[in-house]
mmCIF file of C-alpha atoms and ligand atoms in Angstrom:
data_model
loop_
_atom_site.group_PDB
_atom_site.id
_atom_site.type_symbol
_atom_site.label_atom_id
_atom_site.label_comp_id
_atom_site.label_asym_id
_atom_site.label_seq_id
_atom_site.Cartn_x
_atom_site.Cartn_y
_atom_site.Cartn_z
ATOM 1 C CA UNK A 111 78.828 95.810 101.763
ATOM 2 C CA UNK A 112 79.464 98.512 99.500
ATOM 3 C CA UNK A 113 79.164 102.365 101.041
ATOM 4 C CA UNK A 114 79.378 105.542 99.078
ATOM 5 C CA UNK A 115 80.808 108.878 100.424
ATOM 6 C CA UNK A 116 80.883 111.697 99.061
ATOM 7 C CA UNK A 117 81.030 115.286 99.638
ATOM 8 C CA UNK A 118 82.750 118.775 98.891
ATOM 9 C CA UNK A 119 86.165 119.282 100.500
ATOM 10 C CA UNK A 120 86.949 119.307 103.864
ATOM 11 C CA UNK A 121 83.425 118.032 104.778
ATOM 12 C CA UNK A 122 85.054 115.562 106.951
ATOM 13 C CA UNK A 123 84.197 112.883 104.095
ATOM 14 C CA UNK A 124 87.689 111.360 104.467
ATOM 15 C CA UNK A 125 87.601 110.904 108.343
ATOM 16 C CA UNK A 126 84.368 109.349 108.377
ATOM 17 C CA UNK A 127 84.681 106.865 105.395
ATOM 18 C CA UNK A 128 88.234 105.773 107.193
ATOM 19 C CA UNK A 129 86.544 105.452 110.467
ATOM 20 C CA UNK A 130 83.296 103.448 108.772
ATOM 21 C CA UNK A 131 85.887 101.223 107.326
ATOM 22 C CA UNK A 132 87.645 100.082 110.411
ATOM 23 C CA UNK A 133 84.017 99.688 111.906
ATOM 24 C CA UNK A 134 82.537 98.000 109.211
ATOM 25 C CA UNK A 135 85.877 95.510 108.505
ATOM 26 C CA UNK A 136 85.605 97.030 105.092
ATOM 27 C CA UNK A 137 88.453 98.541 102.569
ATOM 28 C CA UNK A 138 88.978 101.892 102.075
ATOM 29 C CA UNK A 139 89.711 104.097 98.674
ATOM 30 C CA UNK A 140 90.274 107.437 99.223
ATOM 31 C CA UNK A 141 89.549 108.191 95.176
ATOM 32 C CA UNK A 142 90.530 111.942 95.280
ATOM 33 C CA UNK A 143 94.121 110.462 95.441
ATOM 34 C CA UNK A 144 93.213 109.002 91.959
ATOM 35 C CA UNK A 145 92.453 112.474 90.297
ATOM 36 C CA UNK A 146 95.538 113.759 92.845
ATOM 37 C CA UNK A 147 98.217 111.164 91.059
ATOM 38 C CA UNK A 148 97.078 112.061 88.085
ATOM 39 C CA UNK A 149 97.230 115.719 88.650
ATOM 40 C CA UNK A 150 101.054 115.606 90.377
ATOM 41 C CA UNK A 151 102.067 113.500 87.168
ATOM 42 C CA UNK A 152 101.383 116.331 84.543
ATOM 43 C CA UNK A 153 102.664 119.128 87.274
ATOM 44 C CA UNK A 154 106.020 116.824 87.598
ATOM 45 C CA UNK A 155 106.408 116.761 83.966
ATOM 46 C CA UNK A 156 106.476 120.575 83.463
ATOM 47 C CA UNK A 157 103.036 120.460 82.161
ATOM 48 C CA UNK A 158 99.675 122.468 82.989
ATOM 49 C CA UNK A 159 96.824 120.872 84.762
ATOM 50 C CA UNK A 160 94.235 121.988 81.992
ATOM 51 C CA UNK A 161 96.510 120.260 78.985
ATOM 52 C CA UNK A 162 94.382 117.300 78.427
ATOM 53 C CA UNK A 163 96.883 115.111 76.201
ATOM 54 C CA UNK A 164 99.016 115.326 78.998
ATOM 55 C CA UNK A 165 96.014 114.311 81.991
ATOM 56 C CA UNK A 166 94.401 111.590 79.643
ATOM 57 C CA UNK A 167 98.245 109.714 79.211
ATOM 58 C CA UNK A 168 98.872 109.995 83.134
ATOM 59 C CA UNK A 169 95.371 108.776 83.650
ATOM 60 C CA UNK A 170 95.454 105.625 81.538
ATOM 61 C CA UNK A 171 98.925 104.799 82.638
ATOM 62 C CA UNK A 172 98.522 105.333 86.520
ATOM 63 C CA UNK A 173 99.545 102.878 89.137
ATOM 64 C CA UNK A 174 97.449 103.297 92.322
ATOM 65 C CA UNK A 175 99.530 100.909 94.573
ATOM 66 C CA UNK A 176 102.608 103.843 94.092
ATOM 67 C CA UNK A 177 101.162 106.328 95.864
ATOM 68 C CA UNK A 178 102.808 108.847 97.805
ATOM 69 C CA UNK A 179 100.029 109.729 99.745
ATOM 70 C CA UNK A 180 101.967 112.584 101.810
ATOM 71 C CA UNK A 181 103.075 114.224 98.615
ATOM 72 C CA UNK A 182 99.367 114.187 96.970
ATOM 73 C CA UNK A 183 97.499 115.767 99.793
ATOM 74 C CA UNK A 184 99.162 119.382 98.909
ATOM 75 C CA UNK A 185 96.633 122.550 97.941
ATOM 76 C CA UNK A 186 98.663 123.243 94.949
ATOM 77 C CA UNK A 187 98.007 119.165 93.494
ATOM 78 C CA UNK A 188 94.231 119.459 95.178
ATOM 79 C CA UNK A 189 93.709 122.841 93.338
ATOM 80 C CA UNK A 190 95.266 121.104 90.001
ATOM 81 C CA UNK A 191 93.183 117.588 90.661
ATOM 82 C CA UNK A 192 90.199 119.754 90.092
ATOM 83 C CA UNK A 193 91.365 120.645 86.964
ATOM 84 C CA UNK A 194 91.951 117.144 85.669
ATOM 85 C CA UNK A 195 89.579 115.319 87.377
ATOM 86 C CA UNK A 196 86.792 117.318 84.916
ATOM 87 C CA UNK A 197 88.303 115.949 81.783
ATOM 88 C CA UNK A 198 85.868 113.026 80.499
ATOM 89 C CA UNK A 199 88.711 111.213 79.405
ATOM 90 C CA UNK A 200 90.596 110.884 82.455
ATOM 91 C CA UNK A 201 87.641 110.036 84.384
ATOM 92 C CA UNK A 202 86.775 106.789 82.353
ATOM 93 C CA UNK A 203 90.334 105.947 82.664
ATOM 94 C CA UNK A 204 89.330 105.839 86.264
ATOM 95 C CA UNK A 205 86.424 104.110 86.600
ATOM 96 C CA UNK A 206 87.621 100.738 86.085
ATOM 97 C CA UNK A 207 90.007 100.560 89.023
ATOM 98 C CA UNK A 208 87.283 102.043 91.635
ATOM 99 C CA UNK A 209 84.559 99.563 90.834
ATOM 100 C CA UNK A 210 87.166 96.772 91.199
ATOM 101 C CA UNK A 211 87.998 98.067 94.315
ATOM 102 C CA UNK A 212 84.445 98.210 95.522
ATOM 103 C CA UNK A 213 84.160 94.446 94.500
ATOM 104 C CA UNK A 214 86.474 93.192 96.150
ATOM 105 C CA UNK A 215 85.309 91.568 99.511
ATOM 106 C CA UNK A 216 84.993 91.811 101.977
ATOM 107 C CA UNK A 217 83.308 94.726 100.140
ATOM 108 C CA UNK A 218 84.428 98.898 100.690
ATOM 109 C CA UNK A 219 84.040 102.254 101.429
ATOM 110 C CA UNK A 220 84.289 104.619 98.840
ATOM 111 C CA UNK A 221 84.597 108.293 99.047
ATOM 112 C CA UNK A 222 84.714 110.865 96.676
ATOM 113 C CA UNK A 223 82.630 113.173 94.287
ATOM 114 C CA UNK A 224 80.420 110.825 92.539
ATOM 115 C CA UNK A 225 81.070 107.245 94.048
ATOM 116 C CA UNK A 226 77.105 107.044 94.567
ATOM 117 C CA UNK A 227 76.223 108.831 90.897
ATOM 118 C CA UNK A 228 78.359 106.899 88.750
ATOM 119 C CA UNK A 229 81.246 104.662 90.352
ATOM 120 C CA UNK A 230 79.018 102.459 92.522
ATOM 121 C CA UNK A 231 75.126 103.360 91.647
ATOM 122 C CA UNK A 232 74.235 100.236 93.826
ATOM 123 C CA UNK A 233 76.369 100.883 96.678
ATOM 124 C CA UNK A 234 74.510 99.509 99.905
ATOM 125 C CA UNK A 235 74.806 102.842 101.795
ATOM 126 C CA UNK A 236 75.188 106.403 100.059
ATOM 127 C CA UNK A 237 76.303 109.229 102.153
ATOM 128 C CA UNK A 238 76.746 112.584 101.492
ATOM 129 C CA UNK A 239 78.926 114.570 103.512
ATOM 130 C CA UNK A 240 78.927 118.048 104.047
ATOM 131 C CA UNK A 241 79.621 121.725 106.109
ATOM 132 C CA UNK A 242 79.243 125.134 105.490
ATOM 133 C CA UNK A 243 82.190 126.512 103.954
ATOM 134 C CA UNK A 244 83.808 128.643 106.366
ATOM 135 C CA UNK A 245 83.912 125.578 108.529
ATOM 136 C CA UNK A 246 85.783 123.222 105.738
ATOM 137 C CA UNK A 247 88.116 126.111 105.768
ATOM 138 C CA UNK A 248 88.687 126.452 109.421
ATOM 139 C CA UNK A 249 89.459 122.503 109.333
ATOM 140 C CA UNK A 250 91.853 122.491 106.211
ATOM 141 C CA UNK A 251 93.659 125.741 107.695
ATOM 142 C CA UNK A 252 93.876 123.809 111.140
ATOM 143 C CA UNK A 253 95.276 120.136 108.959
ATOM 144 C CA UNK A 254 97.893 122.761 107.127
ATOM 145 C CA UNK A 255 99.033 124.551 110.007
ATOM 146 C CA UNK A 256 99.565 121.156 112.091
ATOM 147 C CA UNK A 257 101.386 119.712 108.757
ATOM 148 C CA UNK A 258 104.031 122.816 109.196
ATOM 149 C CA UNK A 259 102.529 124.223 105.686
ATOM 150 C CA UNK A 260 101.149 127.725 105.136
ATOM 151 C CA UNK A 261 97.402 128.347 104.507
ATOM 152 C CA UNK A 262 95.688 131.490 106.270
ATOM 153 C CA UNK A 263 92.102 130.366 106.596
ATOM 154 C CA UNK A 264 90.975 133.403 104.406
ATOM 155 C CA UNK A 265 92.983 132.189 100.739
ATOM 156 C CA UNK A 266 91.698 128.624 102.300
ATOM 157 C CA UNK A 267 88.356 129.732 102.078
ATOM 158 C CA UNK A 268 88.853 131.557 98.730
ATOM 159 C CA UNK A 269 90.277 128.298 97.179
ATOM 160 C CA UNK A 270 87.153 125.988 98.762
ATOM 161 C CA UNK A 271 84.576 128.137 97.058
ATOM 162 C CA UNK A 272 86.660 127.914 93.599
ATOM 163 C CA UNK A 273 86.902 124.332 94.090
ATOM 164 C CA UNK A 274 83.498 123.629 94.855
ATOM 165 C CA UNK A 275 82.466 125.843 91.601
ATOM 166 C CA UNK A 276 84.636 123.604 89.613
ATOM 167 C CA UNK A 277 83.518 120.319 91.010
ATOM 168 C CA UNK A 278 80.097 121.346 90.882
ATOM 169 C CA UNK A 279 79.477 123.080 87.675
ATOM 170 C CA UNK A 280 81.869 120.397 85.372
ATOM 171 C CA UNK A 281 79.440 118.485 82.562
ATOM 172 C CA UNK A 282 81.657 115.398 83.837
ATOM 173 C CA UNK A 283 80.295 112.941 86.902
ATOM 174 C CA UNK A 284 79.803 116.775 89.024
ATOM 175 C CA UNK A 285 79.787 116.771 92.655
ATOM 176 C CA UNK A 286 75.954 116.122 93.116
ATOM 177 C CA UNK A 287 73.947 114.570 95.780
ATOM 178 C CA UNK A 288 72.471 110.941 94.755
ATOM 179 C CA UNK A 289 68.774 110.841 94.735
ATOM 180 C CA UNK A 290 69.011 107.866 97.371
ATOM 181 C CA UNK A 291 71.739 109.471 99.450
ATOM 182 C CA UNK A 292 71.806 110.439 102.802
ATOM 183 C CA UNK A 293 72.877 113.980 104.127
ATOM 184 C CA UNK A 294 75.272 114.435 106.908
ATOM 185 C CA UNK A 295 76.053 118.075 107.569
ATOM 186 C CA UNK A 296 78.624 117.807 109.632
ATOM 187 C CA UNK A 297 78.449 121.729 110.682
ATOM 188 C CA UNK A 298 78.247 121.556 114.119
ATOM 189 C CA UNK A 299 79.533 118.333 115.011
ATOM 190 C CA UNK A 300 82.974 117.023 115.596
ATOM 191 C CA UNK A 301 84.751 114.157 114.625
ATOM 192 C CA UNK A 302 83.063 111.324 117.108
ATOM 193 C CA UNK A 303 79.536 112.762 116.538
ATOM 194 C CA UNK A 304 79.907 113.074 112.849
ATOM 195 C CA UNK A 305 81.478 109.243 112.983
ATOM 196 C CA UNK A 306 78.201 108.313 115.336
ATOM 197 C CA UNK A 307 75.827 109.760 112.778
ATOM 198 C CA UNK A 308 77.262 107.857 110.055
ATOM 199 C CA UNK A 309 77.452 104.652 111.932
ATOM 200 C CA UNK A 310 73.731 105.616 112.800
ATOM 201 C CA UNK A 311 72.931 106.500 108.878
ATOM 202 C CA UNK A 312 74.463 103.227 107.580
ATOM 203 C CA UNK A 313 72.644 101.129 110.335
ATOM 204 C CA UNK A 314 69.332 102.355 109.271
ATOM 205 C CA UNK A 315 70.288 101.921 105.701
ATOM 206 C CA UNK A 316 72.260 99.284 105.049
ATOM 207 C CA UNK A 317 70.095 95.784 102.690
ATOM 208 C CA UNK A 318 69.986 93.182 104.763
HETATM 209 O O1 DC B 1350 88.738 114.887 97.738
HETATM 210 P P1 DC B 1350 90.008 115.582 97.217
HETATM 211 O O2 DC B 1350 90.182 116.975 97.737
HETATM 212 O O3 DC B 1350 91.231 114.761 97.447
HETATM 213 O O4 DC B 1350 89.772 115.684 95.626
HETATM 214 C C1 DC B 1350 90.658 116.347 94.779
HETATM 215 C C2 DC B 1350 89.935 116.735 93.489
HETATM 216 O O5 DC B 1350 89.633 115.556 92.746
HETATM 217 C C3 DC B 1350 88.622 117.467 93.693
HETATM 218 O O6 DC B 1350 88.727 118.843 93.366
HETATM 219 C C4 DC B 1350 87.640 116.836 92.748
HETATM 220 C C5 DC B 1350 88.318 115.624 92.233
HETATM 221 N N1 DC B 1350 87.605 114.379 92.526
HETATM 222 C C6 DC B 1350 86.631 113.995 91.634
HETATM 223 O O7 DC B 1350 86.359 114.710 90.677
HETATM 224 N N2 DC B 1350 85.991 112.804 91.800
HETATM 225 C C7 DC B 1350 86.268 112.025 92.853
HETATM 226 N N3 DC B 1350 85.619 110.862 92.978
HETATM 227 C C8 DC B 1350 87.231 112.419 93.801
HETATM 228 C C9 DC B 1350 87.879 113.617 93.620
#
């Protein structure tokens, strides 16, 4: 089985598509990391997130089992993956390694901004994931203070609202709700009920 997950940031996407992956028996890709790695590689080299020679050669030559997942999850690499991740280039550099992934059996969850648009159109489930955004940003400030890093939930909020511009408004795979997709607003729930309603969602969805 093959489930699709996607959703603006801090919509709880991540938690969900882990904990539907453990329930399911199924592997889990967390694809952000992708645009993430490829992001941290151009920052590392001195480079700026919007020089696409430098995104498209990080892209093509990334190795996904190196990842230093602690090291990607910072606002200043998310803020430059958004950057990256809307160059074309880098994006079909991409592609490849995600629907391998998804192949693979015993089959995956994928989450991300367009796993059910373009990465897995057939995926057995779709989901889409989402929350107002003062509540992403009252999450992500919570995650960063816990982590020991700064992030007042105002210049969270700020950076949520860019980010969903950006990942929105890009001619390239944007953040978009499949046709065939579910919604999960995720609002007023916490993290058991949101992982119920998914459960529920892929139950009543999933091909037989
Ligand atoms: O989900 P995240 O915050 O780790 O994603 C970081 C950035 O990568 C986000 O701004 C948009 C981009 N991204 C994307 O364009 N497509 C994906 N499938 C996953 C992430």
């Amino acid at each position: 089985m093959i489930i699709a997950i996607d959703g603006p940031a801090a919509s709880g996407k991540g938690t969900v598509s882990k904990r539907l992956a453990a329930h399911y028996g199924l592997r889990h890709l967390d694809t952000g990391l992708l645009y993430r790695a490829v992001a941290k590689t151009v920052l590392d080299s001195g480079k700026k997130p919007d020089d696409t020679e430098a995104a498209i050669a990080a892209a093509t030559a990334l190795d996904p089992a190196n990842f230093d997942e602690a090291a990607l999850k910072s606002a200043v690499v998310g803020e430059a993956a958004s950057y990256v991740s809307a160059i074309p280039e880098v994006r079909a550099a991409l592609v490849a390694y995600q629907r391998d992934f998804a192949a693979t059996a015993p089959g995956a969850v994928l989450d991300g901004r367009d796993i059910g648009t373009v990465i897995c159109p057939d995926a057995d489930v779709k989901i889409f994931v989402t929350a107002a955004p003062e509540v992403r940003a009252h999450r992500r400030a919570k995650e960063y203070a816990a982590a020991g890093k700064d992030g007042d939930e105002a210049t969270v909020l700020a950076d949520i609202r860019k980010r969903d511009e950006r990942d929105s408004n890009r001619s390239a795979s944007p953040l978009k709700q499949a046709d065939d997709a579910v919604l999960l607003d995720t609002t007023n729930l916490n993290v058991e009920q949101a992982v119920a309603a998914a459960i529920a969602i892929v139950e009543r969805n999933k091909k037989r």
